[in-house]
Short mmCIF file of C-alpha atoms in Angstrom, two decimals:
data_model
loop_
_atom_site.label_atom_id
_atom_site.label_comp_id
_atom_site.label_asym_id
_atom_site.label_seq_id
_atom_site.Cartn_x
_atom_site.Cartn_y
_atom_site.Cartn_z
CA UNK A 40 -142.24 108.58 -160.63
CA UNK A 41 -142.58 111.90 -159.08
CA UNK A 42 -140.03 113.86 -160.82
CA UNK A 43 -140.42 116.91 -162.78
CA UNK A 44 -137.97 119.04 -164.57
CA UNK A 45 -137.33 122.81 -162.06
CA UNK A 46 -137.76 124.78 -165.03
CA UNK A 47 -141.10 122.96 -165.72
CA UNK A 48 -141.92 123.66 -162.07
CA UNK A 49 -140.92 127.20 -161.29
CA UNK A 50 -142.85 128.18 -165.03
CA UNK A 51 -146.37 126.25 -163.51
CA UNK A 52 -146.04 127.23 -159.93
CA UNK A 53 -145.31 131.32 -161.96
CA UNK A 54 -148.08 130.80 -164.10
CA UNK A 55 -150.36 129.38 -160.95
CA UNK A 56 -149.30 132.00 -158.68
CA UNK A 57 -150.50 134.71 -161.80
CA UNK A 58 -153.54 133.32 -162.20
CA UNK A 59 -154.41 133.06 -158.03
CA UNK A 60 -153.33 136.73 -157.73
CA UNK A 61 -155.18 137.95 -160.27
CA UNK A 62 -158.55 136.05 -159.29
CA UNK A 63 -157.94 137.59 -155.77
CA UNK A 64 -157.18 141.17 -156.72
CA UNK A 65 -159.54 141.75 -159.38
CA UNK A 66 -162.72 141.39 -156.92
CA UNK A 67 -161.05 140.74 -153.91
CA UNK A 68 -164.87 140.83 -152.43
CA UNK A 69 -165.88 137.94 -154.50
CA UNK A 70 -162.73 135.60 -154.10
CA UNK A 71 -163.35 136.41 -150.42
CA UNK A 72 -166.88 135.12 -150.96
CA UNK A 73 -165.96 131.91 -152.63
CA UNK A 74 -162.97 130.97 -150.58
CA UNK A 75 -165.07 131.58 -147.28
CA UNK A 76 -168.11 129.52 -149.65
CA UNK A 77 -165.68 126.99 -150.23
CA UNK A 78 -164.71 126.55 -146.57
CA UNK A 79 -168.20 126.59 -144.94
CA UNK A 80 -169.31 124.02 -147.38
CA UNK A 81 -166.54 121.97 -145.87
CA UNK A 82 -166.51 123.03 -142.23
CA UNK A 83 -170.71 123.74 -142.15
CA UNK A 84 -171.91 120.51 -141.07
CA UNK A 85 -168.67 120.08 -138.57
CA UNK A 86 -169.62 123.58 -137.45
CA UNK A 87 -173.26 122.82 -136.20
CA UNK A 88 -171.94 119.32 -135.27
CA UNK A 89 -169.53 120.75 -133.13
CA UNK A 90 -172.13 123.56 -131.51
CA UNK A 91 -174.86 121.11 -130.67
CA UNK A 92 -171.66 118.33 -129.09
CA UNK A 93 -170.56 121.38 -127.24
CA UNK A 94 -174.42 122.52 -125.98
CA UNK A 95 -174.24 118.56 -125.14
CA UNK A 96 -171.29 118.35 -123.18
CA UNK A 97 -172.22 121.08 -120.84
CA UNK A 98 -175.61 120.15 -120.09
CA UNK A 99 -173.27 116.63 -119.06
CA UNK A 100 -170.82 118.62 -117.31
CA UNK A 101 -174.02 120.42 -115.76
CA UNK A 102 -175.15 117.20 -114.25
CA UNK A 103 -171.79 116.02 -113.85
CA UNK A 104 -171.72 119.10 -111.41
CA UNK A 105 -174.79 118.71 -110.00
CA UNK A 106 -174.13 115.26 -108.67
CA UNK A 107 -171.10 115.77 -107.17
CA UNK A 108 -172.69 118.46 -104.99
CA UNK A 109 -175.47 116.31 -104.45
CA UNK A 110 -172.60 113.65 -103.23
CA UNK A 111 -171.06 115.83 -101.22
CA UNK A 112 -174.79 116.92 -99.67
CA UNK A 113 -175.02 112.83 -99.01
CA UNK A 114 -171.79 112.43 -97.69
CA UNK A 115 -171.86 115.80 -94.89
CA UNK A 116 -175.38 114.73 -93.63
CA UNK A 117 -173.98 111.26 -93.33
CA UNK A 118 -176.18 109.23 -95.89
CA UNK A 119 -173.02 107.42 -97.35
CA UNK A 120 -169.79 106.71 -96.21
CA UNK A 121 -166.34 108.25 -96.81
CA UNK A 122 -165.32 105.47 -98.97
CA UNK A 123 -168.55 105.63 -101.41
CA UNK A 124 -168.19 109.36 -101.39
CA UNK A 125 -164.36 108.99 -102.17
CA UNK A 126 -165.08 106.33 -105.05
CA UNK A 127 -168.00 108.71 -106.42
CA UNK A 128 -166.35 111.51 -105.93
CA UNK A 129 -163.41 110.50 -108.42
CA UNK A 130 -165.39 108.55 -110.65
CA UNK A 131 -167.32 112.60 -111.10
CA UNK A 132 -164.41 114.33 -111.04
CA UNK A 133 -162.88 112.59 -113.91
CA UNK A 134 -166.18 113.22 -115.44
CA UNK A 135 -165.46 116.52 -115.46
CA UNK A 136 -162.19 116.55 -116.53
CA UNK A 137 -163.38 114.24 -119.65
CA UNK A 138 -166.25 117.15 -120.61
CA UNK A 139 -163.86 120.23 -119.63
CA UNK A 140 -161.04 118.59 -122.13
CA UNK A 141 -163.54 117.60 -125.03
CA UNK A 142 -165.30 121.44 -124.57
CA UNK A 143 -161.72 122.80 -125.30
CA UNK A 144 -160.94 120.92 -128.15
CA UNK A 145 -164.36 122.03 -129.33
CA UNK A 146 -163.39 125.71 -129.07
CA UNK A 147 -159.72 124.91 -130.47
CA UNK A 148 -161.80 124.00 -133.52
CA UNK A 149 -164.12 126.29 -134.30
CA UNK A 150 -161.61 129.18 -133.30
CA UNK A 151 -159.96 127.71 -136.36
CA UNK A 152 -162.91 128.16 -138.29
CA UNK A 153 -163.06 131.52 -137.35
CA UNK A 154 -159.59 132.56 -138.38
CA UNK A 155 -160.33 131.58 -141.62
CA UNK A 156 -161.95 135.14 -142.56
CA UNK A 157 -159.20 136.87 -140.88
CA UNK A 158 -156.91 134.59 -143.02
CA UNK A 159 -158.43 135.44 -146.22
CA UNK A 160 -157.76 138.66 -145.14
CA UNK A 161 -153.98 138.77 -145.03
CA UNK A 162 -153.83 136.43 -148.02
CA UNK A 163 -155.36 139.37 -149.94
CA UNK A 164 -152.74 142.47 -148.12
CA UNK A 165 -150.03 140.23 -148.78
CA UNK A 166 -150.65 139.48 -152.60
CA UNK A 167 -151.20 143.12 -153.61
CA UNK A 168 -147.42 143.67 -152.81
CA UNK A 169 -147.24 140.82 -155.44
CA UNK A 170 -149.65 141.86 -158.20
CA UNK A 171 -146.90 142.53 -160.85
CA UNK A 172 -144.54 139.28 -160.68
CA UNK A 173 -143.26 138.06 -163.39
CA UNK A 174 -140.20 135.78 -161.79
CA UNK A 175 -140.10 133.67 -158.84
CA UNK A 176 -137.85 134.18 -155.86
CA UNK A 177 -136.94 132.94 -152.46
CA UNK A 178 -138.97 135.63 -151.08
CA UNK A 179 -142.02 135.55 -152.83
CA UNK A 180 -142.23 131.66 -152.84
CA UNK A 181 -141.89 131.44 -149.08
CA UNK A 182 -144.24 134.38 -148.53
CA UNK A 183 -146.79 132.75 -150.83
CA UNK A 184 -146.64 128.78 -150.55
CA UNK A 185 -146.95 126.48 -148.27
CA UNK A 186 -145.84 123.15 -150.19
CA UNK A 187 -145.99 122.19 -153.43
CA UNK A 188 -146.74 118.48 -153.83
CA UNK A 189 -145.79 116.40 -157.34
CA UNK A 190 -147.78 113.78 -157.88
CA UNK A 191 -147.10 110.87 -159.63
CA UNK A 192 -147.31 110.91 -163.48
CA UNK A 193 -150.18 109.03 -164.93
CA UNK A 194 -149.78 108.05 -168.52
CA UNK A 195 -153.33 107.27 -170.31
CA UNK A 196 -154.30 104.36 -172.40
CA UNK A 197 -153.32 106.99 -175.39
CA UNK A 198 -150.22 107.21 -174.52
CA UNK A 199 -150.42 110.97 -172.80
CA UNK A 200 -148.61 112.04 -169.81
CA UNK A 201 -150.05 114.17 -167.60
CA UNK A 202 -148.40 114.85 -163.51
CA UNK A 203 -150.68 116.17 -161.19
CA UNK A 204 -148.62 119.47 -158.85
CA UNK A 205 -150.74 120.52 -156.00
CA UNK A 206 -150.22 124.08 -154.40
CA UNK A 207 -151.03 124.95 -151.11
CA UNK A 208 -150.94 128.66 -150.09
CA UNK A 209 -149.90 130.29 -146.56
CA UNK A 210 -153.59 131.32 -145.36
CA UNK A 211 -155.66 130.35 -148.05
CA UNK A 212 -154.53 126.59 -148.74
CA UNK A 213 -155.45 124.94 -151.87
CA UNK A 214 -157.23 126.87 -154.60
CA UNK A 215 -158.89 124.51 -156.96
CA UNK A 216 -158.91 126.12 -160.39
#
């Protein structure tokens, strides 16, 4: 069941909030540090994967360009026919349409991993306005949260119940304590 009292869930999501804040403000160069540690240790590897796929798409697109002017070379000093050139001329074309689409969802991507300092960034201007709460609001809770997910409660072979709540943060998204 994922149910949970709201008093039970304003006082964690309080208490969480607290603790977050006060980890960011009290060396707000360090949390920086571990947040943007935390993020390059999951975006590293896609990072160089994604700069050597993009070197390798435009030395494709390169060639891609290459042969079409080497086509249309063939084609104006007569060496193959209009509908050859016509057929290889699409069949390059799309080529380049394939590499010029997969280049920008490369840069999409790693301009996302680039916002992520600027991110950390507002996430620490925004909680300093916030450094003294002591009750949650409208305001603060949609200034500070993204979603708050409830897991299901998990009762152990002793008989304990324990319920998982996840917190995601605008700019900073999950802080694992």
């Amino acid at each position: 069941m994922h149910y949970i009292r709201e008093d039970d869930l304003k006082a964690l999501v309080l208490k969480n909030i607290q603790e977050v804040i006060q980890k960011t403000l009290s060396d707000p160069q360090q949390f920086s540090e571990d947040l943007l540690k935390k993020m390059n240790n999951d975006s590293q590897l896609s990072i160089n994967r994604n700069l050597q796929q993009k070197q390798e798409i435009e030395k494709k697109l390169k060639e891609t360009d290459n042969k079409l002017s080497r086509l249309y070379d063939d084609y104006y000093s007569e060496k193959i026919n209009i509908r050859n050139f016509e057929k290889l001329s699409k069949k390059f074309q799309d080529e380049q349409d394939h590499c010029l689409k997969e280049i920008e969802n490369i840069n999409l991507v790693m301009s996302k991993q680039d916002d992520d300092l600027h991110n950390i960034e507002q996430w620490i201007d925004l909680v300093e306005k916030y450094k003294n709460i002591t009750e949650l609001d409208f305001e603060i809770v949609h200034k500070l949260i993204s979603k708050v997910i409830v897991h299901e409660r998990e009762v152990t072979d002793e008989g304990t119940v324990s319920q998982k709540v996840e917190i995601i943060y605008n700019f900073i998204g999950a802080i694992d304590e």
